[in-house]
Structure formats: C-alpha cells, structure tokens
Short mmCIF file of C-alpha atoms in Angstrom, two decimals:
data_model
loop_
_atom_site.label_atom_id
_atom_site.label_comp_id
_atom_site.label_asym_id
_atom_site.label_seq_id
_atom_site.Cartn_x
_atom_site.Cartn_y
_atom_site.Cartn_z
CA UNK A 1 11.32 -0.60 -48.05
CA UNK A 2 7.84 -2.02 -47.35
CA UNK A 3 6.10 -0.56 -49.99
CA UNK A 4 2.19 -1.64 -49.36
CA UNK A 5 0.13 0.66 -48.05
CA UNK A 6 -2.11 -2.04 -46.50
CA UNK A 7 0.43 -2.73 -44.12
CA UNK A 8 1.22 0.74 -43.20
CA UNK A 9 -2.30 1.18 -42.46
CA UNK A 10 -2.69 -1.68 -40.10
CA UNK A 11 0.29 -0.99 -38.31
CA UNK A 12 -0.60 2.59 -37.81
CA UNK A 13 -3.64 1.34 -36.58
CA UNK A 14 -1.50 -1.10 -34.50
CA UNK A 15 -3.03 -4.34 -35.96
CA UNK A 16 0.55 -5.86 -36.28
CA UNK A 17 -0.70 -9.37 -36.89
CA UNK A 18 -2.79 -8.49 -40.18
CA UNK A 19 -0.16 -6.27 -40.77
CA UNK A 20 2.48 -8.81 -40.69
CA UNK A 21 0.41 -11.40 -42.81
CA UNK A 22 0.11 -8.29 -46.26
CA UNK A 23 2.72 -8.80 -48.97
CA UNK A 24 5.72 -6.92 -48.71
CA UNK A 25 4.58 -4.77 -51.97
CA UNK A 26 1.39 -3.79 -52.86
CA UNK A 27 -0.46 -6.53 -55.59
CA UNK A 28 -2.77 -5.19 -57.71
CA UNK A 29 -6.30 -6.38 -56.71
CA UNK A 30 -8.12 -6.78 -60.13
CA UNK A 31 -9.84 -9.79 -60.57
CA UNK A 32 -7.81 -11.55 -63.20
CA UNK A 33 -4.78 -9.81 -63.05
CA UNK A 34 -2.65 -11.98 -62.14
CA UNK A 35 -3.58 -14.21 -64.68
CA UNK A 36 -2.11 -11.56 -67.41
CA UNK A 37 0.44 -10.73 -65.44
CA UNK A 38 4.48 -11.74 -67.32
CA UNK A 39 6.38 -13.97 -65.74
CA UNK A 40 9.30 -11.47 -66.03
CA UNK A 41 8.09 -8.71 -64.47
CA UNK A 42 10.31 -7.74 -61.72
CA UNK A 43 7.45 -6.52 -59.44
CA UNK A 44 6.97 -10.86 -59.43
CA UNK A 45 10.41 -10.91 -57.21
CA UNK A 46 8.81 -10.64 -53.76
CA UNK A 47 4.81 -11.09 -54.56
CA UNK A 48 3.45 -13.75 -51.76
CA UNK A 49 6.43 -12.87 -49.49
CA UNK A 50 4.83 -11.65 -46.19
CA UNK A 51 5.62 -8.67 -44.78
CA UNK A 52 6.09 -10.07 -41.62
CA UNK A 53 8.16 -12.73 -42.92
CA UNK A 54 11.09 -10.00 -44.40
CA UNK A 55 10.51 -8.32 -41.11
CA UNK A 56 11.71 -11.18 -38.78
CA UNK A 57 14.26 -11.87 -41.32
CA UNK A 58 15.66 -8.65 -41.22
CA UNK A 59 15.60 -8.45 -37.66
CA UNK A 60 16.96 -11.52 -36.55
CA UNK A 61 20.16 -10.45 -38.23
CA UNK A 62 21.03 -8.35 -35.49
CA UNK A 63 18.26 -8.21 -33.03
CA UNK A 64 20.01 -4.95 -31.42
CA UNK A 65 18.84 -2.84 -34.43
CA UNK A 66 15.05 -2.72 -32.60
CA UNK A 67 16.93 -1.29 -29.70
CA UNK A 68 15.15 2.24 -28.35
CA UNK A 69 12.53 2.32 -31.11
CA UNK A 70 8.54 3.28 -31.24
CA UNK A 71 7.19 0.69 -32.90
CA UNK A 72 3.55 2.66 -32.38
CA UNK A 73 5.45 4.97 -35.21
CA UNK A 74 5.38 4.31 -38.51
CA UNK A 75 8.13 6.61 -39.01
CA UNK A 76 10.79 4.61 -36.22
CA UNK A 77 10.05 1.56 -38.34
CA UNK A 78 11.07 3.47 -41.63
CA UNK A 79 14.04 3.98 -39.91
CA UNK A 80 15.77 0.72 -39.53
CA UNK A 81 15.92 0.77 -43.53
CA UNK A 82 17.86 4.18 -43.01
CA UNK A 83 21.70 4.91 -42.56
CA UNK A 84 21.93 8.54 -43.64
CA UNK A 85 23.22 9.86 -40.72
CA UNK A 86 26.72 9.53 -42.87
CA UNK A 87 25.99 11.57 -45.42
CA UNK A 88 26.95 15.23 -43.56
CA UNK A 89 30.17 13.86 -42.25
CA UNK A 90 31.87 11.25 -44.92
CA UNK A 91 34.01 12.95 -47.83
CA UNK A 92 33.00 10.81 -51.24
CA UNK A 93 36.42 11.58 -53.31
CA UNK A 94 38.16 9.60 -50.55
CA UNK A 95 37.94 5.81 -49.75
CA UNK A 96 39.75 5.86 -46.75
CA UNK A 97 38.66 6.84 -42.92
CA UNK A 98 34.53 7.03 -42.60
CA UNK A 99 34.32 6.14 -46.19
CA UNK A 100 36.28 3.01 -46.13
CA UNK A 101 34.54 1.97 -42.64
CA UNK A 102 31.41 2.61 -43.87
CA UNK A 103 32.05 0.18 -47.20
CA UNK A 104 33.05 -2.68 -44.84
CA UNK A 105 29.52 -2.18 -42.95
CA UNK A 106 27.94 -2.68 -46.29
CA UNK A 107 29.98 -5.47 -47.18
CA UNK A 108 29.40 -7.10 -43.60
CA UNK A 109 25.20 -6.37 -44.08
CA UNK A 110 25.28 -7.64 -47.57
CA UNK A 111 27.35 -11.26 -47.36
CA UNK A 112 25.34 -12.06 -43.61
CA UNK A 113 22.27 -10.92 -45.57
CA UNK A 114 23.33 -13.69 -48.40
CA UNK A 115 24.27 -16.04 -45.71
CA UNK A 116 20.72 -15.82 -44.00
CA UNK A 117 19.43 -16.35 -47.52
CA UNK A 118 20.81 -19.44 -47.43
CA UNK A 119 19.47 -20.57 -44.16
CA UNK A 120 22.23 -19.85 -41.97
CA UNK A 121 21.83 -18.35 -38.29
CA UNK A 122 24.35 -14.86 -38.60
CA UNK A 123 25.92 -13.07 -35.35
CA UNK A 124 27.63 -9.99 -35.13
CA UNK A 125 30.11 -9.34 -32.41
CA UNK A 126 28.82 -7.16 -29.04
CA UNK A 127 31.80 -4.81 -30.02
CA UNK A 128 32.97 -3.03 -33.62
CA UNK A 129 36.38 -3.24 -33.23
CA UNK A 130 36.52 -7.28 -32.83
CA UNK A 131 39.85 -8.47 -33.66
CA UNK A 132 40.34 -11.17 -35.94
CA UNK A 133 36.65 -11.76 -37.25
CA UNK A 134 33.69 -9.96 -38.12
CA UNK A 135 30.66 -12.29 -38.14
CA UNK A 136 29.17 -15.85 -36.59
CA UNK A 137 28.22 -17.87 -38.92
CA UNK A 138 26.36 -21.22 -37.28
CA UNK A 139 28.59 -20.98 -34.48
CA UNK A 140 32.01 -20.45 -36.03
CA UNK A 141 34.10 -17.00 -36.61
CA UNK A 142 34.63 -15.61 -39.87
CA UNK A 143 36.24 -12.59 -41.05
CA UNK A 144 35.16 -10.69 -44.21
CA UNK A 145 37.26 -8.89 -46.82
CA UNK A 146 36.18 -6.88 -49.30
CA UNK A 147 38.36 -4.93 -51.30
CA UNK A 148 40.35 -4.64 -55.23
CA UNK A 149 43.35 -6.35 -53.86
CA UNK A 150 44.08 -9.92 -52.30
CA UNK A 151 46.53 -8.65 -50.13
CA UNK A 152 44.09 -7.82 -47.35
CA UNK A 153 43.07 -11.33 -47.22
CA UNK A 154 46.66 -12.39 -47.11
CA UNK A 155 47.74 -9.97 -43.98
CA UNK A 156 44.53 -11.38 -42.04
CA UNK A 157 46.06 -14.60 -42.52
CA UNK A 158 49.45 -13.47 -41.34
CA UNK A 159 47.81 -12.53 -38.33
CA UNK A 160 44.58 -14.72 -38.00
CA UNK A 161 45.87 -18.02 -39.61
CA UNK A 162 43.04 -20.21 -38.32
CA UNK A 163 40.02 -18.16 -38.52
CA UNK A 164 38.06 -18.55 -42.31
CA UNK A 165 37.78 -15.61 -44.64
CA UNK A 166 34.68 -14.19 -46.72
CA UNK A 167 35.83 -12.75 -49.94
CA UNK A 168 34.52 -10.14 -52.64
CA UNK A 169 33.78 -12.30 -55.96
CA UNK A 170 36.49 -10.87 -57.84
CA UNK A 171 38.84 -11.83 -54.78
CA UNK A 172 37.54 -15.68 -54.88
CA UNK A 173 39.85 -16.97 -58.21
CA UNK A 174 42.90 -16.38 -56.04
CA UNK A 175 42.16 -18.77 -53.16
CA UNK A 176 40.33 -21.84 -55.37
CA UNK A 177 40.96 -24.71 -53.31
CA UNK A 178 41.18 -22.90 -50.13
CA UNK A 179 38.72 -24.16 -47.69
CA UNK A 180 40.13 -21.23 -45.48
CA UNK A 181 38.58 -18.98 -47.94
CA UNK A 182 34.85 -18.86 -48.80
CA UNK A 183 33.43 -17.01 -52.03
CA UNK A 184 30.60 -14.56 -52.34
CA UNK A 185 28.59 -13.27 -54.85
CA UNK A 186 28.79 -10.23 -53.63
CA UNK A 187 31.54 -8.04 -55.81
CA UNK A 188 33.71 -4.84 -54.43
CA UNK A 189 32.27 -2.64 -57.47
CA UNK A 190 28.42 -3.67 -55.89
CA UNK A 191 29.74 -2.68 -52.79
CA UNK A 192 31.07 0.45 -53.90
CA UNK A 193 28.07 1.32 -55.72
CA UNK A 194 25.61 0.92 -53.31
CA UNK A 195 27.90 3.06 -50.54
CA UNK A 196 28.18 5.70 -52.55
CA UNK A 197 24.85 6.07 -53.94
CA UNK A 198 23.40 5.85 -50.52
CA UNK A 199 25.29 8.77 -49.55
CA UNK A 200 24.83 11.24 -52.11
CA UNK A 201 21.24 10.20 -51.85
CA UNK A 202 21.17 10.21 -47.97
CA UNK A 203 18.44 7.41 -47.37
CA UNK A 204 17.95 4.09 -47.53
CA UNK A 205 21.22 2.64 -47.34
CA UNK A 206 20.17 -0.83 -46.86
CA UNK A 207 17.53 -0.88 -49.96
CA UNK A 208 20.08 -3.61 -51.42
CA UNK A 209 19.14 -6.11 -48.88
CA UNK A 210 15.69 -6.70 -49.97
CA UNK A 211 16.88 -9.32 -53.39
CA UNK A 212 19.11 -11.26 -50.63
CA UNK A 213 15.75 -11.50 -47.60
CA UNK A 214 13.44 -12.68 -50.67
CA UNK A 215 16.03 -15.04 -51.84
CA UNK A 216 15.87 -16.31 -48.06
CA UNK A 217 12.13 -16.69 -48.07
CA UNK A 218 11.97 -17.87 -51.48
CA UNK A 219 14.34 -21.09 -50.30
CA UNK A 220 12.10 -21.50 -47.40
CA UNK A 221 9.27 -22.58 -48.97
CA UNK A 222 10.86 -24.40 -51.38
CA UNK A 223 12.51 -26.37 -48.67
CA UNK A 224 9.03 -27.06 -46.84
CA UNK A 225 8.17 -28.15 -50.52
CA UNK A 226 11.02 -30.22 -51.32
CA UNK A 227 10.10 -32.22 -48.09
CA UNK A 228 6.46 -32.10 -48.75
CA UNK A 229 6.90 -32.88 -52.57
CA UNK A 230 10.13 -34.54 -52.56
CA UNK A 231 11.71 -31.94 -55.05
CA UNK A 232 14.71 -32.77 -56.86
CA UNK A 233 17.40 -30.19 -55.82
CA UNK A 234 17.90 -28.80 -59.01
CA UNK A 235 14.03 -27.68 -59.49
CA UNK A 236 14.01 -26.21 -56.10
CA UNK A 237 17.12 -24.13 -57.17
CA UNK A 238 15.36 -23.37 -60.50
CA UNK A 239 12.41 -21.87 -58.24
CA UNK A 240 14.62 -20.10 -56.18
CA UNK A 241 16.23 -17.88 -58.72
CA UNK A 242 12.71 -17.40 -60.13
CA UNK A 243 11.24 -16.40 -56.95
CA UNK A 244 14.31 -13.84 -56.70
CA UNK A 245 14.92 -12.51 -60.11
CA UNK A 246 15.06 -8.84 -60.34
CA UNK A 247 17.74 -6.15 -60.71
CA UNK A 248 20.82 -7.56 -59.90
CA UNK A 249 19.56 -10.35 -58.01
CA UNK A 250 19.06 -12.91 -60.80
CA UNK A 251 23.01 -12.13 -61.44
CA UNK A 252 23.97 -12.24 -58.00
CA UNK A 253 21.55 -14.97 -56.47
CA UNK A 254 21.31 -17.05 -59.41
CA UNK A 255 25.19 -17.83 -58.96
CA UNK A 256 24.54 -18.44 -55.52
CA UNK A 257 21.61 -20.98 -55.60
CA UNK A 258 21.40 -21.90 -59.57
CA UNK A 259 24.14 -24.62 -59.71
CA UNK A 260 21.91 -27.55 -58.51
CA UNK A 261 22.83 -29.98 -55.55
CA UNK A 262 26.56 -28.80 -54.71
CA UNK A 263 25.94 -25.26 -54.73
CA UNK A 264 22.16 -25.07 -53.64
CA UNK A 265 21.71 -23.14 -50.21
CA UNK A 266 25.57 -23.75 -49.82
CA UNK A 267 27.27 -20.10 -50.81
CA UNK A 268 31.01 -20.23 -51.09
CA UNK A 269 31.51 -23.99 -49.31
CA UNK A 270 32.63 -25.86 -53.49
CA UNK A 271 36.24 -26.15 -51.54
CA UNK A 272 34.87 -28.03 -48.67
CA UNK A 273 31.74 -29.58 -50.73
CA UNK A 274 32.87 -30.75 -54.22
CA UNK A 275 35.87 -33.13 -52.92
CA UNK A 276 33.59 -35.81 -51.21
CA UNK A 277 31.17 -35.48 -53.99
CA UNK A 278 33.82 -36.11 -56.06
CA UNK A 279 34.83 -39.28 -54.54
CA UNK A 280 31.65 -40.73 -53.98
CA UNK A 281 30.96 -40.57 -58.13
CA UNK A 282 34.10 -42.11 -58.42
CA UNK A 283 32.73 -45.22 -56.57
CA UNK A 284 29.13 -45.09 -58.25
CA UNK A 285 30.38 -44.64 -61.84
CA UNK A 286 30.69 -48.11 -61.81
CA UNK A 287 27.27 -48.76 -61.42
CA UNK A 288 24.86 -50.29 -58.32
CA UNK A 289 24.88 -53.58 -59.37
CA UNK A 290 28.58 -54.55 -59.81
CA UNK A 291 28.91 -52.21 -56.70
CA UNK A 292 26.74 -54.53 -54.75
CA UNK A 293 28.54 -57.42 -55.64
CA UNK A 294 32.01 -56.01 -54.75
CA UNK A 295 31.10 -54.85 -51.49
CA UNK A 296 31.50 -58.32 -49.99
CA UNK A 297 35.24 -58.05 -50.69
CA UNK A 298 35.46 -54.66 -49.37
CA UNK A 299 33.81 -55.53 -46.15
CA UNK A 300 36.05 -53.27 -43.65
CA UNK A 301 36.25 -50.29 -45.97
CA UNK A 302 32.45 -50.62 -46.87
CA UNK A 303 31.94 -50.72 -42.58
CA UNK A 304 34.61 -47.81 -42.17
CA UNK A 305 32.45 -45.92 -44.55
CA UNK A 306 29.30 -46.45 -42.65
CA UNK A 307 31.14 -45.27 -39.87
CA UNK A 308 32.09 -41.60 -41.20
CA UNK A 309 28.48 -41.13 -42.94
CA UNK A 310 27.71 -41.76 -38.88
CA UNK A 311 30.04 -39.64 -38.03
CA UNK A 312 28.93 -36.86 -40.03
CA UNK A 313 24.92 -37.21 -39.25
CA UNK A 314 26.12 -36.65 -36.11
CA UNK A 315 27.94 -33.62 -36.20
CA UNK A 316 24.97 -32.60 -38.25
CA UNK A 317 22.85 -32.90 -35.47
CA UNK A 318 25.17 -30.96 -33.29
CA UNK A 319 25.29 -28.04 -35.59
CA UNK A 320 21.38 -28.02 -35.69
CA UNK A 321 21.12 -27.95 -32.07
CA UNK A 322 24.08 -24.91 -32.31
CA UNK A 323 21.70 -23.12 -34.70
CA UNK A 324 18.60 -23.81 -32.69
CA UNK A 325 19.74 -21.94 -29.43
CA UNK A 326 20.93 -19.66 -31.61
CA UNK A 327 17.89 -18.94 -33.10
CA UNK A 328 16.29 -19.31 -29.47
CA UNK A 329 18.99 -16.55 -28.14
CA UNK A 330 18.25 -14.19 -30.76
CA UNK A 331 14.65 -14.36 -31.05
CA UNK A 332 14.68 -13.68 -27.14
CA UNK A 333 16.31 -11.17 -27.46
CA UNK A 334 14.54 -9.46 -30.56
CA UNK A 335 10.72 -10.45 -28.34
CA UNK A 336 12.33 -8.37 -25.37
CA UNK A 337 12.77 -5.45 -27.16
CA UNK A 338 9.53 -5.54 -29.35
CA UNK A 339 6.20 -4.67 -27.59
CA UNK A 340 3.98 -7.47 -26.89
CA UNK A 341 1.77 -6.96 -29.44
CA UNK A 342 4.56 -6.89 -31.96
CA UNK A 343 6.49 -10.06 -30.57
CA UNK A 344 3.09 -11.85 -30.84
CA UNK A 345 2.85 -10.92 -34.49
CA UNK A 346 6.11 -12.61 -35.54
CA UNK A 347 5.36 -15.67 -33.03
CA UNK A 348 4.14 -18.02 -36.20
CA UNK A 349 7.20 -17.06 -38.50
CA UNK A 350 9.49 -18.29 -35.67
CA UNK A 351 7.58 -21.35 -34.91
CA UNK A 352 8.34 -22.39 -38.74
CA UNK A 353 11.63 -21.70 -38.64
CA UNK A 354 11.90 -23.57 -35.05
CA UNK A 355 9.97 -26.89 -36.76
CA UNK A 356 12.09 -26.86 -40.04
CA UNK A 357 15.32 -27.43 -37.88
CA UNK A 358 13.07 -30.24 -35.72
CA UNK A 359 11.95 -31.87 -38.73
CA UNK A 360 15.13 -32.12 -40.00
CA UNK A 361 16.73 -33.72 -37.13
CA UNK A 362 14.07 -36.13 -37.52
CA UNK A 363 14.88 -36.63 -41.24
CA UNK A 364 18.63 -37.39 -40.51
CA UNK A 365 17.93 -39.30 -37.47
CA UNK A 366 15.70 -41.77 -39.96
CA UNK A 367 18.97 -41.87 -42.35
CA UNK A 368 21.13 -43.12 -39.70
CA UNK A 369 19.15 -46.04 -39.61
CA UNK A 370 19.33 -47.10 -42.91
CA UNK A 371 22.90 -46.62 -43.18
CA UNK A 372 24.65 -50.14 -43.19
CA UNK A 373 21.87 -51.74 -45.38
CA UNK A 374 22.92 -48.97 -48.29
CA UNK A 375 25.67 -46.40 -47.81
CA UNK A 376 25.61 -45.31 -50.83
CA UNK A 377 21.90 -44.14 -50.92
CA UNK A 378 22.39 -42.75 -47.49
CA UNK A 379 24.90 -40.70 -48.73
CA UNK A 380 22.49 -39.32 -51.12
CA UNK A 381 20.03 -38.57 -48.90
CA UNK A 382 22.69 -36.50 -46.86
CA UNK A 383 23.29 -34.39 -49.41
CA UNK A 384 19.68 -33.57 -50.08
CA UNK A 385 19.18 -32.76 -46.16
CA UNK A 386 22.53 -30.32 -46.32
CA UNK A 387 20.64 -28.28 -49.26
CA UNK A 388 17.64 -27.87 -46.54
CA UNK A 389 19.26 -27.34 -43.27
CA UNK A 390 21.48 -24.31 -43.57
CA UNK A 391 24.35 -25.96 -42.29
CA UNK A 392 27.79 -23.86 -43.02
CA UNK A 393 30.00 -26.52 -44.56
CA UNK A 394 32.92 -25.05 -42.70
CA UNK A 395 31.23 -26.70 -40.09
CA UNK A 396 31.40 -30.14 -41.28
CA UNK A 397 34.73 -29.98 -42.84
CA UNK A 398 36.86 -32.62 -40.56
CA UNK A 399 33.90 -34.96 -40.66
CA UNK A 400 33.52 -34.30 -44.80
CA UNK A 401 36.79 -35.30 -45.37
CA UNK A 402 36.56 -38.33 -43.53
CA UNK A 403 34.03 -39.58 -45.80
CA UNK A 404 35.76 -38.51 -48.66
CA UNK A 405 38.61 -40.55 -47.66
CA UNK A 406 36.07 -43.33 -46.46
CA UNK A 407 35.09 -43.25 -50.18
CA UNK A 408 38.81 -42.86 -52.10
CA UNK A 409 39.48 -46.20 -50.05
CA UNK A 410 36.12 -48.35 -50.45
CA UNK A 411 36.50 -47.30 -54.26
CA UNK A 412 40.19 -48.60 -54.63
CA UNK A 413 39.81 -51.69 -53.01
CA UNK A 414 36.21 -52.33 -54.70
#
C-alpha cells in the first residue's frame, strides 16, 4: 500500500515524523529526472502526496481500525490494508450470505472513501447491523445501495422514507431529480470486481482506496491554492483529475470532480445543487447593468433574497462547526489509540485540516457583510466557498431552496 522503502525504514526505526513527511511511493532520486519524466505516467498519480497525509486520511475514516495494533511493527501496519481473513470461509460462485455482506463492506469503504475525497467528515455506526442507514455523512444518516437492480433502493424507501440513499452509478438514471437519492461514481461491476479479486488473491482488499485518498489530498491543496491564488473552480477541478489520474481513477474521479463549479468537491448533490444555480442565471442572463437598475422596483424581493443568502451562510456555519467536532471527536479518538510518538507525527496534518474549516468560516463570515450592497456577487462567492468546504449539500437543502425561490421571485418581478 505504501510502497517507499524510505518510509518503511524510518518507521522501523520508529522515526514516525520523517516517516510521515516521505512520499507515499518511492520517486526516483536522479538529478533531472523529473524533468524527463511524462506527464502521463501513472506513477505521477500520488508523487508529492505524503505518506503521512494518506495515513491520517485513511484513518480518520474509522478511527477504530488502529484498535489493538503494534504500531512498533511494520507488519501490524501492513495490516490495516489487509482483509483476507475472508478468503478460507466465503464461496465465490455465490453472491449471497458472506459474499454478498462482504460486497456491501466494499461498497460502504469505497463511496465514504469518495466522500472523504471530497472533503466530507464520514462516520460509521458503533454497530453492523444499524437499521435504516449505513454511514454519517457531515452529521446526517445515509444509507448505501449497491446492487444490479433499483428495487433495493425502492424497499429502503418503503421502510426508511426519510433517510437519503447512496446509489451504484448504474442505479443513479432511475432517481434523476431525487434529492432523496445521491449518485456515485462508484459502479456495482467495480464493486464486484474488486471483491472478488481480493478474495481469490487473499490480500489487500482495500488496494482500491488509494485513487479515492489521493483524489482527497489532491483537492486539498488545490483548495489552500484556490484561496491563496484565487483559482477559478474549473482549473482547480482540471488539477484535481490530473493529480488523480491513473487506472480507473481518471474514469471514476474525473466524473466526480471534472464538471467545474456545480459538480466540483460536490459528489452526487446536481439534484439539490443545479436548481438554485439554475435560477440565479435566470436572473443574471439579463445582464448587471439593467439588473442594477431594476432592483429599485424589486425592493422587497431583492431584501427577501438577501435574507435567504443569510440564511444559508448561516447554516453553513453550523455545518462547519458540525464537521469540526467531528473532526475533533475522531481525531481524539484515533490520538488515543496511537502511541505518542505516532499521534505526534500526524499532529501537523490535523492542524491543516482544523485551519481550512477556520479559515473558511472566516471567508463566509466576510460574505455576509457584503451581502445587501450586491446579492448577486455574494451569491457567487457562496458557491466558490461550497467547492472548498466539504459541505454535503443534503445539508443545505431547505435553506438552498429558499434561495432558489428567493431568486424565481426577484427574477419575475425584475
């Protein structure tokens, strides 16, 4: 999984803070080479990506997985990139039973490790036989369903009307328009695949995440940049699939983080998302200046407006304070399990990940400001701080379509 023998070395020699700071794979150290090196080559997908970096990724998945372990051995760490322990006991001809349990883990592992490449702050539940959902995503419950046919999504909904559903790709053309339903890249035939390989190979069952962690880092930086550079959106998701583009990643990612400002860092939320874009074009097509001009006969639906971008900054803030003690929660409990030494290592990753959320309560706190002299460019600005803060859009859904509406009326009376 970590395949740099740098970092083995330091950690054997339990430098975990030099080992943490090596690159995830080994980089060839002849002078020049890099400068040769093709921009296609797939050993480019996770080059500058620390080590300890995809570690506290990883980990802060589920925080339990560290649980029990050596971390002195190398051979305990190999381990958490390890499910084989299926491979004596599940029957391969058969999806049903073991087999069929075992394809929902995968499917569970690979959508939360999508979601965290998209900046948002995963939970499992304490217990494996939760009813109703399977995964926390930024404070909310969502179930995942991955399977050939749409009528497992329909019988959870029989049952579980209210609680949100993550589907298989080839699921996702059935429920367009649902906001109860949220797409993934990830496809029941990739599932499949990497199930059954795994077990007829016994080892590293969880090799698939690694595309999905980089993807994560990759939109980390680019976020620090986009702040730091003011990126537009659609060069940051450019970088992104770059960054991530190897095997079936640059399929899989690139659909995820490739279609510019709606989709960037936003997996699955179009339903939820694309409405209120749609009505704020609507009242921009027109163009700023006779928009200007208009808005002194539109004076209560231009304040009303105002009032649901409010609104909505708001509840943004609330959902970054969610994700920050969730983050808080998690890392505690990942530090208590980890030896000192170890915790200290990953102290600086979680610091960053701590001051991205601070900074951009900052940022929309600065918006809120500027509101009622421009709604309109506020509204922009918005957007550009929802591709950077990880925020589920299932989470902003009442206070979305508030401004959508806010919008559909300011645009018919202007």
């Amino acid at each position: 999984m970590i395949k740099n023998e740098e970092f083995w070395q330091y950690w054997r020699e339990g430098q975990f803070k030099e080992a943490m700071q090596c690159d995830l794979q080994q980089t060839t150290k002849k002078r020049g080479a890099r400068l040769f090196q093709k921009a296609t080559s797939t050993s480019s997908t996770i080059i500058g990506i620390s080590a300890g970096e995809f570690l506290y990724d990883y980990l802060m998945i589920d925080p339990t997985v560290v649980k029990g372990l050596d971390f002195a051995r190398t051979e305990d760490l190999q381990n958490l990139f390890q499910l084989a322990t299926f491979a004596d006991t599940v029957d391969l001809t058969k999806v049903t039973g073991d087999m069929a349990q075992l394809q929902g883990y995968v499917a569970e592992q690979m959508i939360a490790q999508e979601l965290t490449a998209a900046g948002h702050d995963v939970q499992f539940p304490e217990t494996s036989n939760q009813a109703g959902w399977d995964i926390i995503v930024d404070g909310d419950l969502f179930q995942v369903k991955c399977g050939a046919s749409k009528q497992i999504v329909d019988t959870h909904f029989e049952k579980y009307p209210d609680i949100p559903v993550y589907v298989n790709a080839e699921l996702a053309h059935h429920y367009e328009g649902n906001p109860l339903v949220l797409s993934t890249s990830i496809t029941h035939e990739q599932v499949l695949a990497e199930t059954t390989k795994t077990l007829e190979h016994a080892g590293d069952l969880l090799d698939f995440e690694i595309p999905w962690i980089a993807a994560g880092v990759s939109a980390f930086q680019n976020v620090k940049r986009m702040r730091i550079e003011q990126l537009q959106l659609s060069t940051a998701a450019r970088n992104v699939v770059a960054d991530t583009a190897s095997r079936s990643a640059m399929a899989a990612v690139g659909k995820v983080v490739i279609g510019g400002a709606g989709t960037l860092l936003m997996p699955g939320a179009g339903a939820i998302f694309f409405p209120v874009v749609g009505a704020y074009v609507g009242v921009t097509q027109g163009g700023k200046v006779s928009a200007l001009l208009k808005k002194q006969f539109a004076k209560a639906e231009y304040a009303q407006l105002c009032s649901s971008l409010q609104q909505l900054i708001q509840r943004m803030q609330t959902v970054l304070s969610k994700k920050s003690h969730i983050k808080e929660t998690k890392w505690q409990q990942l530090s208590n399990q980890l030896p000192m030494k170890v915790a200290f290592a990953f102290h600086d990753t979680h610091a960053d990940r701590t001051t991205l959320i601070e900074n951009i309560k900052r940022e929309l706190q600065s918006i809120e400001k500027v509101i009622e002299k421009d709604a309109l460019a506020a509204f922009e600005h918005i957007i550009t701080v929802l591709g950077k803060a990880g925020i589920h859009m299932y989470s902003l859904k009442d206070e979305l379509a508030e401004v959508q509406r806010a919008f559909e009326q300011y645009g018919r009376r202007m």
